[in-house]
XYZ file of C-alpha atoms in Angstrom:
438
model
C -14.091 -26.990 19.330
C -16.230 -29.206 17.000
C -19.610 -28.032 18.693
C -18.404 -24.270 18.952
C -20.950 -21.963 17.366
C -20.478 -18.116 16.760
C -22.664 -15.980 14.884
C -19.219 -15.272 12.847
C -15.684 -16.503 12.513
C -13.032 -14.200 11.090
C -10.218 -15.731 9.481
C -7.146 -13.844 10.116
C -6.104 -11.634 13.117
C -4.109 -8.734 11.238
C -5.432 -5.311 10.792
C -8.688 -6.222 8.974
C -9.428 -9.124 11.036
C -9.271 -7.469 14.157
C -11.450 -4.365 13.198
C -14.145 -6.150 11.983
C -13.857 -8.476 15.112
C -13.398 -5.944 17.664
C -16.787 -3.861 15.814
C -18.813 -6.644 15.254
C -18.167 -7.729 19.124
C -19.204 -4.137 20.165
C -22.382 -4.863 18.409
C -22.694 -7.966 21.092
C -22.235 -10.471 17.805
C -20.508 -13.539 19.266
C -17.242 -13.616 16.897
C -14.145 -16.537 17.058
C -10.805 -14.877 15.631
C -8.329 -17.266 13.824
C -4.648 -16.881 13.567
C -2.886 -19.258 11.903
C 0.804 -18.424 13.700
C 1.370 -18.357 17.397
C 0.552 -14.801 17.860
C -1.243 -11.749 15.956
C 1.394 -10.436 13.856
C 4.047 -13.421 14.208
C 3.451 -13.486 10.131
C 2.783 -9.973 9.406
C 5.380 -7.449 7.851
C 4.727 -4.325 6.054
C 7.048 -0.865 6.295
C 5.180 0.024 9.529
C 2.511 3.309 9.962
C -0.740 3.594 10.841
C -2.633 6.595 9.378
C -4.830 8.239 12.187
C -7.786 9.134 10.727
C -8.929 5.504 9.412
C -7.421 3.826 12.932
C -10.067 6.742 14.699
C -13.229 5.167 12.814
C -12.848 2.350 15.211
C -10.677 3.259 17.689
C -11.441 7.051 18.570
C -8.382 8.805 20.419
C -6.404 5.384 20.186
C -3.326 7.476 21.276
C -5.104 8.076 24.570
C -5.118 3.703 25.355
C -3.077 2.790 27.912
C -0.642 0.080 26.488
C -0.895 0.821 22.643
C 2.580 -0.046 21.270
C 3.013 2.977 18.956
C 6.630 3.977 17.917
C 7.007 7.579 16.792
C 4.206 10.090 15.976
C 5.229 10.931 11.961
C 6.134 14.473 11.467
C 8.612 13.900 8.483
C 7.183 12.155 5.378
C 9.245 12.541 2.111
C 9.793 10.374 -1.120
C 13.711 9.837 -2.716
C 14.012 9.553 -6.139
C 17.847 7.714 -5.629
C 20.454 7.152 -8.144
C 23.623 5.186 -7.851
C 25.407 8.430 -5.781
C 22.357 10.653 -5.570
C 19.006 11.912 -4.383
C 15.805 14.042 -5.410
C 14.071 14.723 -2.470
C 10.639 15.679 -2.202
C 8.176 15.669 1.080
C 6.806 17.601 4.205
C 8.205 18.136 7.453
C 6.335 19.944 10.158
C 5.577 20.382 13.624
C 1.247 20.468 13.038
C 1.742 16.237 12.714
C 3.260 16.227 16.033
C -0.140 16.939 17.840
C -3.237 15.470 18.233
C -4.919 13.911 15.883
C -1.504 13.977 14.857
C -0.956 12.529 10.648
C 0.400 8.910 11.429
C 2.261 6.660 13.788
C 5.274 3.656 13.078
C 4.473 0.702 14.630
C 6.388 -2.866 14.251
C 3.572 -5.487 12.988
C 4.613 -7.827 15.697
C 3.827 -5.988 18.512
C 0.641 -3.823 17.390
C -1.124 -6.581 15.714
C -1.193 -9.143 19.027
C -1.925 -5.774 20.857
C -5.069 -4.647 18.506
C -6.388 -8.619 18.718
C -6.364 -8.476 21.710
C -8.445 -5.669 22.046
C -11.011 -7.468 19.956
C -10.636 -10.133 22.552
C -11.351 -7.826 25.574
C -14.609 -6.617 23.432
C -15.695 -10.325 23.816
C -13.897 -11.928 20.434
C -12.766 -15.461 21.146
C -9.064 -15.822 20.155
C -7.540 -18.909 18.397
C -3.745 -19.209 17.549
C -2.083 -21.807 15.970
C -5.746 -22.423 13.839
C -5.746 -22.896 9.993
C -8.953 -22.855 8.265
C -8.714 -25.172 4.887
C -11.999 -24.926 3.648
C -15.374 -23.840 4.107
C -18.237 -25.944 6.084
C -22.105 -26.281 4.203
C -25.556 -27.326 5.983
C -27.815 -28.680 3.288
C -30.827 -26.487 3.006
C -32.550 -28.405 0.104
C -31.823 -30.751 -2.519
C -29.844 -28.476 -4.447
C -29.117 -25.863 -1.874
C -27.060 -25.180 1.289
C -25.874 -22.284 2.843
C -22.255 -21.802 4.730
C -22.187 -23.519 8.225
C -18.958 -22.422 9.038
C -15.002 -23.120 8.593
C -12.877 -26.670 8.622
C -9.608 -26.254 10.361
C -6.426 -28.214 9.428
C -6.791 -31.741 11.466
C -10.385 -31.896 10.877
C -12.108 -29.652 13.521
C -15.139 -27.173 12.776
C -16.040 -24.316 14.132
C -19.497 -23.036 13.245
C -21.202 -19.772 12.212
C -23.451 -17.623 9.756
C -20.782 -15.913 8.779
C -17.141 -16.239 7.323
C -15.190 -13.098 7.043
C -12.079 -13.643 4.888
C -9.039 -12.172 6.533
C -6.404 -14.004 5.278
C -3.706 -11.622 3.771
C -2.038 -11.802 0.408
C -1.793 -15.337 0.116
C -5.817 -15.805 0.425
C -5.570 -19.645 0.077
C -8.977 -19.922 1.038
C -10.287 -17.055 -0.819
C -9.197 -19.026 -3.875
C -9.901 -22.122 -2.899
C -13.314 -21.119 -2.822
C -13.485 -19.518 -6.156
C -13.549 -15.701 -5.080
C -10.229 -14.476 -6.011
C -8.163 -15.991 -9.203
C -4.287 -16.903 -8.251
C -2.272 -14.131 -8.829
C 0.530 -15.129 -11.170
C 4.261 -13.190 -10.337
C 3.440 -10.302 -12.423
C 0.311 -9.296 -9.798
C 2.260 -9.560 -6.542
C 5.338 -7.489 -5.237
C 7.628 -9.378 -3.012
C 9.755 -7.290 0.395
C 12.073 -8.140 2.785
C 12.381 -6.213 6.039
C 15.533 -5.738 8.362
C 14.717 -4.099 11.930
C 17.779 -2.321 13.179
C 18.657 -1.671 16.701
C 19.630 2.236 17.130
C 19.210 4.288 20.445
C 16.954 6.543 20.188
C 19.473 10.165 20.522
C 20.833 8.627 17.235
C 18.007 8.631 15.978
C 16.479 11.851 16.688
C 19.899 13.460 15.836
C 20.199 11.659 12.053
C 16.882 12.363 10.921
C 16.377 15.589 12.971
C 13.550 15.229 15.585
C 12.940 15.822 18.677
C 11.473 13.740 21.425
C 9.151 11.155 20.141
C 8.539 12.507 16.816
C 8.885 9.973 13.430
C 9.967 10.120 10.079
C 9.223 8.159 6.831
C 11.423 7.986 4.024
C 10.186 6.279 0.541
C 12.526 5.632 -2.165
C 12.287 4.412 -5.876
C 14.834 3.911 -8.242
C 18.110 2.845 -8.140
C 17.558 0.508 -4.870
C 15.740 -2.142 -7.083
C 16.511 -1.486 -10.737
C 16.274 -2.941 -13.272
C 12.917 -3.978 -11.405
C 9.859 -1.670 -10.612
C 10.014 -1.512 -7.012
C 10.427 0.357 -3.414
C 12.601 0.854 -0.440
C 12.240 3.094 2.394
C 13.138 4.029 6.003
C 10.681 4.086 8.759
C 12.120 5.350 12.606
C 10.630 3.372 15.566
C 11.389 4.370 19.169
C 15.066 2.365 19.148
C 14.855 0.851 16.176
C 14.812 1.509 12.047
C 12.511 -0.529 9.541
C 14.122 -0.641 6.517
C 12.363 -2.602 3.152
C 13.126 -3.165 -0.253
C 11.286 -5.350 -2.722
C 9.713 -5.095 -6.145
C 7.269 -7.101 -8.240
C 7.901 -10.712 -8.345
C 8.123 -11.258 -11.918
C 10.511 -9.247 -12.347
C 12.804 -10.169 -9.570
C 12.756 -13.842 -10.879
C 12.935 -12.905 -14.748
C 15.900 -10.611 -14.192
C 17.748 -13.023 -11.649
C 17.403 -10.262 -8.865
C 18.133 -12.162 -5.390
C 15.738 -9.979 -2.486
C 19.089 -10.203 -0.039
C 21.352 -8.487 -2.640
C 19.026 -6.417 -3.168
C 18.855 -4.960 0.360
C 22.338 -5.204 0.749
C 22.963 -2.825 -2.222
C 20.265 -0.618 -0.583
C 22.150 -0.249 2.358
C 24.986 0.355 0.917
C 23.552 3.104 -1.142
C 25.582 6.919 0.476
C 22.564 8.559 1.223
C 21.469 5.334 2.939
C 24.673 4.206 4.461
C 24.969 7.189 7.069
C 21.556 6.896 8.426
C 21.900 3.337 9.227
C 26.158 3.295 10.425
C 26.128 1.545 13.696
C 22.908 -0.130 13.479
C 22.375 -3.736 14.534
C 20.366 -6.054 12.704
C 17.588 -7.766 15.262
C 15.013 -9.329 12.924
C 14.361 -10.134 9.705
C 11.653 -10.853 7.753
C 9.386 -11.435 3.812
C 6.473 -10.757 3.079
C 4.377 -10.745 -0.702
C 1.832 -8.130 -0.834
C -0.907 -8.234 -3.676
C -0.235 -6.017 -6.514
C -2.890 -6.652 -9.119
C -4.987 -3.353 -8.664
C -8.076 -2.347 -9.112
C -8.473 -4.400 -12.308
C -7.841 -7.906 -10.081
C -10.209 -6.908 -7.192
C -11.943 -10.357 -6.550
C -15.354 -11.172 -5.600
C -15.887 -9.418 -2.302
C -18.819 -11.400 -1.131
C -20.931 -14.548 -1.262
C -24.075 -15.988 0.648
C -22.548 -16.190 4.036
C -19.233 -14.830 3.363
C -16.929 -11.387 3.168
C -13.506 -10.700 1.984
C -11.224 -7.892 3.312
C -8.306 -6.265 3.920
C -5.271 -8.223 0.945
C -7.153 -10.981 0.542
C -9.626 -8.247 -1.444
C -6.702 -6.599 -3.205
C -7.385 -3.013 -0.803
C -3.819 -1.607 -1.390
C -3.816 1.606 -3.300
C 0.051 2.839 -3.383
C 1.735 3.220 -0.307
C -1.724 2.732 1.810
C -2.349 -0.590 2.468
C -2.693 -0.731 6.963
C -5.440 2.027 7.137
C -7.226 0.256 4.131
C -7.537 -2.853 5.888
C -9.008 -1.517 8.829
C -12.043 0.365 7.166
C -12.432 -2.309 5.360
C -13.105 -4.689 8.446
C -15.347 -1.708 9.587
C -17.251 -2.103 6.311
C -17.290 -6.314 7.091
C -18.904 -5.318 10.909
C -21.438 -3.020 9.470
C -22.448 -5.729 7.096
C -22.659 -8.528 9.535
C -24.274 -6.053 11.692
C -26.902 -5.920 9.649
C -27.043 -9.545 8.332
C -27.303 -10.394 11.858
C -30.585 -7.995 12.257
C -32.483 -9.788 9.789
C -31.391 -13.274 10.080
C -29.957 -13.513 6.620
C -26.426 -13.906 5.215
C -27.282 -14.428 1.744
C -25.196 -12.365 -1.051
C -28.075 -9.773 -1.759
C -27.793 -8.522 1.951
C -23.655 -8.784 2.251
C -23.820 -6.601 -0.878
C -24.218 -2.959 1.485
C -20.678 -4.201 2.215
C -19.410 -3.930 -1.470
C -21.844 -0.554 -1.432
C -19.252 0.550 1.047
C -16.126 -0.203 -0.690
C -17.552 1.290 -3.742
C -18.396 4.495 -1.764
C -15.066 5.019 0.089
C -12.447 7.527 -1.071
C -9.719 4.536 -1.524
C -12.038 3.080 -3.962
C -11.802 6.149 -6.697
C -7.522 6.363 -5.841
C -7.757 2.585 -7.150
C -9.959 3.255 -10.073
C -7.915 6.013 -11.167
C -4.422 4.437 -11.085
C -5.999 1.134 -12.600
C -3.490 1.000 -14.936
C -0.481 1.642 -13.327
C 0.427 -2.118 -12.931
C 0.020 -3.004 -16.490
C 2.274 0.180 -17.283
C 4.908 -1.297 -15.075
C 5.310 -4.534 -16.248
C 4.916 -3.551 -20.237
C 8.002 -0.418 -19.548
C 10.270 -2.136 -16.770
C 12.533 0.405 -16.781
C 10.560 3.308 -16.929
C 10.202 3.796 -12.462
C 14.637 3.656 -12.912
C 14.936 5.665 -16.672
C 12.593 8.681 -14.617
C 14.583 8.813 -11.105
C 17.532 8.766 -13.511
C 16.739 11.770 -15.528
C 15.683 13.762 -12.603
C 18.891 13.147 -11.063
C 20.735 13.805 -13.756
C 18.507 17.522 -14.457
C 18.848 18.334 -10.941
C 22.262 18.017 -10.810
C 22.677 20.056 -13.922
C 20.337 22.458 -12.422
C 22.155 22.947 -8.738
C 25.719 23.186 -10.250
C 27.242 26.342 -10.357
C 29.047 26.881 -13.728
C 29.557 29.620 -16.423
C 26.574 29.009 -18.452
C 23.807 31.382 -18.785
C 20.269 29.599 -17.866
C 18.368 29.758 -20.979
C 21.660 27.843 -22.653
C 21.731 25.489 -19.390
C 17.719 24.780 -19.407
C 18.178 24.381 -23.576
C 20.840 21.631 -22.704
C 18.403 19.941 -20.275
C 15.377 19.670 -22.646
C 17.887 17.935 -24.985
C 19.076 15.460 -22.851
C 15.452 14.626 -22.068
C 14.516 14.343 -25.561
C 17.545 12.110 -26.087
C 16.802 9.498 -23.592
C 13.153 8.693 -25.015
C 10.125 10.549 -26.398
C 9.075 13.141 -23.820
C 5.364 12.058 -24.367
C 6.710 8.574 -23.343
C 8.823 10.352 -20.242
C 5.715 12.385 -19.545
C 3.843 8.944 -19.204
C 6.583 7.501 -17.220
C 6.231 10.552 -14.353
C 2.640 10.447 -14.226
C 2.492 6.347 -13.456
C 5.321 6.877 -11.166
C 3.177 9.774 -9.390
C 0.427 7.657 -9.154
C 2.191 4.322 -7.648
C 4.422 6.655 -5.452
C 1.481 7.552 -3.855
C 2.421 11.219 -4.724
C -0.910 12.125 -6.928
């Protein structure tokens, strides 16, 4: 391996990782892939979709590929705003998802991501599991100069190239190590854990009404991790559920929240307990996914290197997958043309940062910039606002002897007892905006 040269080496096989090595291997680059577990997605955990139109930029008609492990085409996407005994629901159901180019698909990270690496593999990507990179390799170009040579893998092997793209995932150790990303403290991360249930399929279809093959996707805030800022949700595979809880990791350790409890309360929860009766647990898994936002994006590239996917901080509410990919897409075209004119320096990487910049995930991320600051100054604002519209909508649905304008009178009250309604104004609009709603 020591005398291996590639034109690039990508370091990571997830979602980024394999789009950029699957494109830039379509473009006849020579590209090695490294995965640091056995297999592409033996590591990886997220809730599990794919949204279609990103996935088509690079893989046009991917439904159509013999062998692609999708779940359940996603006709049923809806958000629950839980309390202890309750729900708001909000969301869209409908039939138009269920057809080509259809909305999104579930997947399970374990079986998509070896299946997508191995595409880039088939395109002529070389493959290497079981490979940590530790640090970057220089050849001297001058006294004071050198340029990046390649990678250096744990036990002392190097693998060559002109290029480096940074695939790494949230914990970007060599993103950091190489001064391109700060480390995130607690309060810029969010940590999950994952259960996959074992369900047949008719139960399935029957509990969360579909038919055939069709999906659904339910997101919850609220009461499944207060008194933290956090998420659960529900996502319906072909014979399985995904369900995931988690919140940010400050504030699981400063409030003595235990990520096991936490998921046990969630599915314990009555509006969650009847989906999942008769399920059987079959793997289990945590994951920490960058949280910092837009304000912690790091340096995206350097003479001879790119960073993508979490190791750049590309998560903008629920989206994280799809952002990944177009941001390997963005790494190809770069490399693409770095490779054109023989030069990897910083100044010519930069059309990849052009990219970013000029993407319609980029704006979403500007414009909720703030949202993670919000959250960890007013930690109880994501459970005081799924409270109060539990409590309204309650007061609202129930059938009693009141006329409306005294019943709606009543409500504004209670609202302006609980806090300022400037401050619970405030509270909805960040929660819109990390919801993924707005």
């Amino acid at each position: 391996m020591g005398n291996d040269r590639y034109d690039v080496v990508v370091v990571g096989a997830g979602p980024a990782g394999s789009s950029a090595a699957l494109l830039m291997a379509n473009n006849n680059l020579s590209v090695a892939m490294l995965e640091r577990g056995p297999y592409p997605g033996s590591k990886n955990m997220s809730g599990g979709t794919i949204a279609s139109m990103p996935f088509q930029e690079i893989l046009p008609e991917y439904w159509n590929i013999d062998g692609i492990p999708l779940e359940r085409k996603i006709v049923s996407d809806e958000l629950w705003m839980l309390d202890n005994d309750s729900a708001v629901k909000m969301g869209f159901s409908g039939k138009k998802f269920g057809y080509a180019p259809y909305n999104k698909f579930s997947i399970l990270r374990y079986k998509f991501d070896k299946w997508y690496a191995d595409q880039a593999v088939a395109a002529g990507a070389k493959l290497f599991n079981n490979c940590l990179a530790i640090d970057l390799v220089y050849h001297k170009t001058g006294l004071l100069s050198k340029k990046v040579d390649g990678v250096v893998l744990e036990g002392g092997d190097i693998i060559h190239a002109d290029l480096v793209v940074l695939a790494e995932g949230s914990s970007a150790a060599l993103t950091q190590k190489i001064g391109l990303r700060q480390r995130l403290n607690p309060a810029d991360m969010t940590l999950y854990v994952k259960e996959v249930l074992e369900l047949p399929s008719g139960k399935i279809e029957e509990r969360f009404s579909l038919e055939g093959d069709e999906g659904a996707v339910i997101g919850m805030v609220g009461y499944p991790t207060s008194p933290a800022i956090g998420k659960g949700g529900i996502w319906t595979n072909k014979d399985s559920l995904s369900i995931v809880v988690g919140a940010y990791l400050n504030q699981i350790v400063n409030k003595g929240l235990n990520p096991l409890q936490l998921m046990e309360r969630f599915k314990s929860h009555p509006m969650i307990k009847k989906l999942i009766e008769g399920a059987k647990p079959i793997k289990y898994l945590a994951h920490t996914i960058p949280k910092g936002g837009f304000k912690k994006i790091p340096t995206l590239v350097d003479d001879g290197v790119i960073v993508v996917g979490d190791a750049a901080e590309m998560i903008s509410g629920r989206r994280g997958i799809d952002l990944a990919m177009i941001t390997g897409k963005f790494a190809a075209e770069a490399a693409a043309q770095a490779c054109a004119l023989d030069d990897y320096s910083r100044e010519t990487l930069s059309s990849y940062v052009k990219r970013i910049k000029g993407s319609f995930f980029y704006e979403n991320m500007r414009k909720g910039k703030n949202v993670e600051e919000y959250f960890n100054t007013y930690q109880d604002s994501d459970f005081l606002i799924t409270k109060a519209m539990n409590d309204l909508a309650f007061k609202y649905f129930k059938q009693d002897l009141e006329n409306n304008k005294i019943r709606l009178r009543k409500m504004i009250e209670e609202l302006k007892n609980m806090q300022p309604l400037q401050k619970t104004g405030k509270d909805l609009l960040y929660g819109l905006q990390n919801w993924e709603v707005w």
